[in-house]
Each structure stands twice: as C-alpha cells, then as structure tokens.
CSV table of C-alpha atoms in Angstrom, one decimal:
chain,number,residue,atom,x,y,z
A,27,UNK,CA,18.5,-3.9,6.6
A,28,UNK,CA,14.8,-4.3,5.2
A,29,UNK,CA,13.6,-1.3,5.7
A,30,UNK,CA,9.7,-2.5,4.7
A,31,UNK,CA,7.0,-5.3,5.7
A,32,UNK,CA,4.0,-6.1,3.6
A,33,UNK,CA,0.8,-6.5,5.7
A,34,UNK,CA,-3.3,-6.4,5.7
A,35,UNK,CA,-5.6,-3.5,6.8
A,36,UNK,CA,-7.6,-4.7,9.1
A,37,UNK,CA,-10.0,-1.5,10.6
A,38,UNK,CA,-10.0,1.7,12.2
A,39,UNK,CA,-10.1,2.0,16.1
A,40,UNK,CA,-9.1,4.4,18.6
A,41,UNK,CA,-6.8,4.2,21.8
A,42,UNK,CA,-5.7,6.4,24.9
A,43,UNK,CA,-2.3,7.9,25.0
A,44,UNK,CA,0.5,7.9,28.0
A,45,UNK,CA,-1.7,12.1,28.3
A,46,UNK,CA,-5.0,10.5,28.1
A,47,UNK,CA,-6.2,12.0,25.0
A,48,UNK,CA,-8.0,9.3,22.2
A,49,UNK,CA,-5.7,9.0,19.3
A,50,UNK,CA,-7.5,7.8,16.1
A,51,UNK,CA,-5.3,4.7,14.9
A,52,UNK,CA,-5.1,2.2,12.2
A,53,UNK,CA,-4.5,-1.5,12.4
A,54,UNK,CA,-2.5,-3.3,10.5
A,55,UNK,CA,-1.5,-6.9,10.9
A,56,UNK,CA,1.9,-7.4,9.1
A,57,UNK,CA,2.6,-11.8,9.8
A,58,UNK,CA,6.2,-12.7,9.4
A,59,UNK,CA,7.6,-11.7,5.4
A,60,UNK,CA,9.4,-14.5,4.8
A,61,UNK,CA,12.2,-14.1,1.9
A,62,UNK,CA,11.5,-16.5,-0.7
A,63,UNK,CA,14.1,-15.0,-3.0
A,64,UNK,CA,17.6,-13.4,-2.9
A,65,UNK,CA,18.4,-10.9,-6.2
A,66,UNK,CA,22.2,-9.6,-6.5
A,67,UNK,CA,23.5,-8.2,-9.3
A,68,UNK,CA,25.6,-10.5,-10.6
A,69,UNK,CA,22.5,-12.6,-10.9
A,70,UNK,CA,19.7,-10.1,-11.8
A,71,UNK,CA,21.3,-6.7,-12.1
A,72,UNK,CA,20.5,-5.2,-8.8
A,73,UNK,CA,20.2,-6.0,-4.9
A,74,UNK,CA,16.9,-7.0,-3.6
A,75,UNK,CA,15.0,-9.4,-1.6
A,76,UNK,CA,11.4,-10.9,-2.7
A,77,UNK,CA,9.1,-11.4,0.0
A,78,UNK,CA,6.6,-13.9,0.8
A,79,UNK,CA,3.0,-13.7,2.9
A,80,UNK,CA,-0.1,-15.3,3.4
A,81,UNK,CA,-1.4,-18.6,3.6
A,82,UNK,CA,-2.3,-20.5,0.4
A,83,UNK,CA,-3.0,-24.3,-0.2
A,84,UNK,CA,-0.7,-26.0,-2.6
A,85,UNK,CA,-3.4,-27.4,-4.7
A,86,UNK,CA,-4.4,-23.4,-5.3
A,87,UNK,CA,-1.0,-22.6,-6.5
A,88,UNK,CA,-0.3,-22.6,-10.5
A,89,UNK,CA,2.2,-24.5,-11.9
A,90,UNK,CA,4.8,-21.1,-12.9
A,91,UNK,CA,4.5,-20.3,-8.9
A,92,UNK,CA,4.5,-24.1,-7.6
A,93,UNK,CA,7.9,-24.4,-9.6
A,94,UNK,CA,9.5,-20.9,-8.7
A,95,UNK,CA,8.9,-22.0,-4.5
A,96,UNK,CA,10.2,-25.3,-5.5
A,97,UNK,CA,13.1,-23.7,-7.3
A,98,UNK,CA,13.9,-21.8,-4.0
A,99,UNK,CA,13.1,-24.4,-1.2
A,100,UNK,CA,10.3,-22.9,0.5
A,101,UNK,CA,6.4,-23.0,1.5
A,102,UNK,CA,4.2,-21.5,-1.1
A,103,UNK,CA,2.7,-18.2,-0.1
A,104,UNK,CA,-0.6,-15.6,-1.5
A,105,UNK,CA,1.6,-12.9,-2.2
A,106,UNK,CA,5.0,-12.0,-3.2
A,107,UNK,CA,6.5,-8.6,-3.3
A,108,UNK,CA,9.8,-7.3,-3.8
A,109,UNK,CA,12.2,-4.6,-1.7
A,110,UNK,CA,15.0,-3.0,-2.5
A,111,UNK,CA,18.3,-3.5,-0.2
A,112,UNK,CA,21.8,-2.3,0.1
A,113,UNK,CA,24.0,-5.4,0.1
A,114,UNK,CA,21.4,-8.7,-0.9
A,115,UNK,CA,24.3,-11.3,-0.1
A,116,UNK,CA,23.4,-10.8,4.3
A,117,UNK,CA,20.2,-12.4,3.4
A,118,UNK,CA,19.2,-15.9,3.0
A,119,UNK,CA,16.3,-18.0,1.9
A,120,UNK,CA,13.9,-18.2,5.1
A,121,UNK,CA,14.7,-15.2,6.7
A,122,UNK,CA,11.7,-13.7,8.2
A,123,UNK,CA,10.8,-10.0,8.7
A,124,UNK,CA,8.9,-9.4,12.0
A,125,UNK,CA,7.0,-6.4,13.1
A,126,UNK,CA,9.8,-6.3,15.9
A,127,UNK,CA,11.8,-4.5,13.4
A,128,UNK,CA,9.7,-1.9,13.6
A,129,UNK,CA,9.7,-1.5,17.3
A,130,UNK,CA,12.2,1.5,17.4
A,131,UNK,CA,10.6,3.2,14.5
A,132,UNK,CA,9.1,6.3,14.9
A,133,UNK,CA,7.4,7.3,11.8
A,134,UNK,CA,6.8,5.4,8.2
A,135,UNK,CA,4.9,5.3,4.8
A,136,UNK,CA,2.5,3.9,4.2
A,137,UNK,CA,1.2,2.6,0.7
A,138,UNK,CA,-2.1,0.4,-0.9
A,139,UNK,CA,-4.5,1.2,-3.7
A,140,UNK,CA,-7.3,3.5,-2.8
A,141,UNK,CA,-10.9,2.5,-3.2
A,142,UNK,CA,-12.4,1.9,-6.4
A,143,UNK,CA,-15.2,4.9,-6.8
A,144,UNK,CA,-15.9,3.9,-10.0
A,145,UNK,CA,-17.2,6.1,-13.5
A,146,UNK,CA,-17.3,9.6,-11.5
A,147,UNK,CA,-17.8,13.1,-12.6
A,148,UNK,CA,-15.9,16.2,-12.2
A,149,UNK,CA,-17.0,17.5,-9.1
A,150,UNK,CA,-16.5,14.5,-7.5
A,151,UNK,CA,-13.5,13.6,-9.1
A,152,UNK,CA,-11.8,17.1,-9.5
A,153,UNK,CA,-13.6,19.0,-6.6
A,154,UNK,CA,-15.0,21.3,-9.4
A,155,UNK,CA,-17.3,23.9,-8.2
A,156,UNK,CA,-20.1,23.3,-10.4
A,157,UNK,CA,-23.0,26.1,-11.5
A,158,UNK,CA,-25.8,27.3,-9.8
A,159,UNK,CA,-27.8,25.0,-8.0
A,160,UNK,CA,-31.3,26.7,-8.9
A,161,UNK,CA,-34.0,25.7,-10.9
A,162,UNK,CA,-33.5,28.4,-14.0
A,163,UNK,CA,-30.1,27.9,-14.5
A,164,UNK,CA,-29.3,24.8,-17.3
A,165,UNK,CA,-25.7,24.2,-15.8
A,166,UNK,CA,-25.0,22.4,-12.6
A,167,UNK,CA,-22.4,19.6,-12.4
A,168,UNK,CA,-21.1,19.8,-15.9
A,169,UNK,CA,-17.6,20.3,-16.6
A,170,UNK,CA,-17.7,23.4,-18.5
A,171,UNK,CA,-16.1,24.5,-21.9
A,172,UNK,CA,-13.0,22.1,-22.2
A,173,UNK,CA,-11.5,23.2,-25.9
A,174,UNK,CA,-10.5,25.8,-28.2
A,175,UNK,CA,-12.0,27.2,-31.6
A,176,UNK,CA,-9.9,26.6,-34.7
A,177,UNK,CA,-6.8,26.6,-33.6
A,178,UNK,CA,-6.0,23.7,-32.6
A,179,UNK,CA,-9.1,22.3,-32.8
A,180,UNK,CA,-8.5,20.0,-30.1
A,181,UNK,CA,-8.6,19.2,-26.3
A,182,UNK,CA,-5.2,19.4,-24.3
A,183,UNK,CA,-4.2,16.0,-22.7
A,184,UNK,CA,-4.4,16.1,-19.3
A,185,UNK,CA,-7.7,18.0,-19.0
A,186,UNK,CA,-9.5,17.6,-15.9
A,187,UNK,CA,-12.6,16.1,-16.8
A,188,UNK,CA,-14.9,12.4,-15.8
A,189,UNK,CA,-13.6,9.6,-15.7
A,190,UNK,CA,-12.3,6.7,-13.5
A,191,UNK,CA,-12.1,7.1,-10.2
A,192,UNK,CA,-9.7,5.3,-7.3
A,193,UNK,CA,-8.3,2.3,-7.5
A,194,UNK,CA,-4.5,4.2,-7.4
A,195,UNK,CA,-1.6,3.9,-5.6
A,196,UNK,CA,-1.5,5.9,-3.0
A,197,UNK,CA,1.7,7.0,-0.4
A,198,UNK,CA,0.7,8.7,2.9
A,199,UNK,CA,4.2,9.6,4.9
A,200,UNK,CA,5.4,10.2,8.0
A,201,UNK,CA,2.5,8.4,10.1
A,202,UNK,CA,3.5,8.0,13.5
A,203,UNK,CA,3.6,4.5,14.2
A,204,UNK,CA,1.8,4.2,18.0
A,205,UNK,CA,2.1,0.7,19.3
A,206,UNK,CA,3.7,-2.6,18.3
A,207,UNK,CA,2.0,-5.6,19.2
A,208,UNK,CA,4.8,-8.3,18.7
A,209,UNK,CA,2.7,-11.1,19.9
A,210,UNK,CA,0.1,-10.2,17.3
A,211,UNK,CA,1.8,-9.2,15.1
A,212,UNK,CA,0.1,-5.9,14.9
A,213,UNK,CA,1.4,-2.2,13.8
A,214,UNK,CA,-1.0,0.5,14.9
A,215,UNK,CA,-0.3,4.1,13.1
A,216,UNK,CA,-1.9,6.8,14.0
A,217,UNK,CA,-4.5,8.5,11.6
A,218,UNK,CA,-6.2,6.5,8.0
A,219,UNK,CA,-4.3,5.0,5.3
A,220,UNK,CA,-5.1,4.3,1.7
A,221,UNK,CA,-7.3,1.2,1.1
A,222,UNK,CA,-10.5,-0.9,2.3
A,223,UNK,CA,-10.5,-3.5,5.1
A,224,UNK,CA,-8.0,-6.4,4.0
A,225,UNK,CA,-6.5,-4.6,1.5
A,226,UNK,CA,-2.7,-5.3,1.2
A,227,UNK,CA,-0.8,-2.4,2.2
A,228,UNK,CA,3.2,-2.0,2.8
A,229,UNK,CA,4.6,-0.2,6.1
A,230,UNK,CA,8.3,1.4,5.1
A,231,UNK,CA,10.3,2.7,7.5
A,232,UNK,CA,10.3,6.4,7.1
C-alpha cells in the first residue's frame, strides 16, 4: 500500500478531546495524490509510484513537464513527488490517494523544510552560552576560540560556528494523528510540524 500523502500546512488551531481537555493540533489539507507515474524495476530499477498535486494551468506548465503528463495520460499538476512501494505493478495511472487511508492510522511522520532564519550566529544557531552580559567584559555573543596553534594550523570541519540558518529538512515522528476530515480533506495531528503556512509537507504512516 502507499503508505504516504503529500499535502499543504495550513495553520495551527486547537480542539476539545472525547475528556474535554484542548489539544493543540495542526492542519493539514492533503487533496487527492493522484499517481501520475508507475516505476518497476524492470523499467527503472526499483518499485515506486510518482505522485501528483495541486492545481496548475496548462499554459504555466514547461514543455519537459507538458510532455512527461502527456507521455502518461494525465492532467498536469504543481507538484510531483515520488514514494517508495512494495510491489508497483497493483498500481495504475489515476489512482488517487485519499486522506481516508489514513483514517485507521494512529500515529505518523511528518516531514517539510523548516523556516528560513537566515545568516545567524552562534547562539542562536548552536544555543551557545555566550559571555558575560555586562558592560566591562569585551565578549558577549562571539563564538569563542575555534582553532589550534601550530599543529595543525587549521579549524576542524564541522565546527559549530555562524552561518545559515533553516531552510532543512526536517522529520518529526510519531505525531498522533487526531481527526480525519474526509469531506475536506483534512488531517489534523496533534502538536507543530516543521514549516510555514502553505508549505508542502508529507504525512507517512508511522
């Protein structure tokens, strides 16, 4: 089975449990994945199914996409994503994977790209303590002494220092899922996942 569907983050809210206490919850609205492409091995080297969502207009799509949908027989679509199954042959070209398949799921993982947090410094980035925070001292949020003397003369890779910030891919696992909205298509799990609002996450099953 497809164990995965590829949906958008669409908030934060919070609703009351069967005990009446709030559980924090996030919303996700996963629309029907439709498989655009079957992969077996004897034609690619290894069993999957590439899935399609979101809404584009033809004119919008480039010519390399516009002739790998026409290649397949189907509607073009914004994204395309790929997931790994046991036996690719069960599937067809139009299937669709609903958010009813997640309806006796219990807990899954959850993965997007983090925000972007741009150029950020070690105690930010690192959660380095820093120095003292009064007037006489000359060190406050600088890294500190990163190398060695003469031998070798050089900085380690890997040393914590600034840099880049966000914009990683980022797993969070076992969130419970809390409701299914089939009619909405809507998965709520409980607790925050990676990501801003609309960004394109995918629910597996865990």
């Amino acid at each position: 089975m497809i164990n995965a569907i590829y949906g958008k983050k669409i908030g934060m809210t919070q609703i009351f449990g069967e005990d009446d206490r709030v559980i924090p919850v996030t919303v996700i609205q996963a629309e029907p994945n439709k498989v655009c492409q079957v992969k077996t091995k004897d034609s690619d080297g290894y069993e999957a199914v590439q899935l399609g969502f979101g809404t584009i207009k033809e004119k919008k799509v480039n010519k390399p996409m516009a002739g790998h949908f026409a290649k397949q027989g189907t509607e073009p679509t914004r994204y395309l994503r790929e997931v790994r199954v046991e036996n690719a042959g069960e599937y067809k070209v139009g299937d669709e994977q609903m958010v009813a398949a997640f309806a006796e799921t219990k807990k899954v993982d959850v993965t997007g790209t983090s925000k972007g947090k741009g150029f950020a410094g070690v105690m930010k980035r690192w959660g380095f303590r820093g120095g003292p925070g009064g007037h006489g001292a000359h060190f406050h949020r600088a890294p500190g002494s990163v190398g060695q003397c003469a031998t070798p003369s050089r900085v380690f890779k890997g040393l914590k220092l600034p840099g880049h910030m966000g914009v990683d891919t980022v797993t969070v696992r076992n969130l419970e899922v809390v409701r299914i909205d089939e009619e909405q298509n809507l998965i709520l799990v409980k607790g925050a996942i990676p990501g801003s609002k609309n960004g394109i996450v995918r629910v597996r099953m865990a």
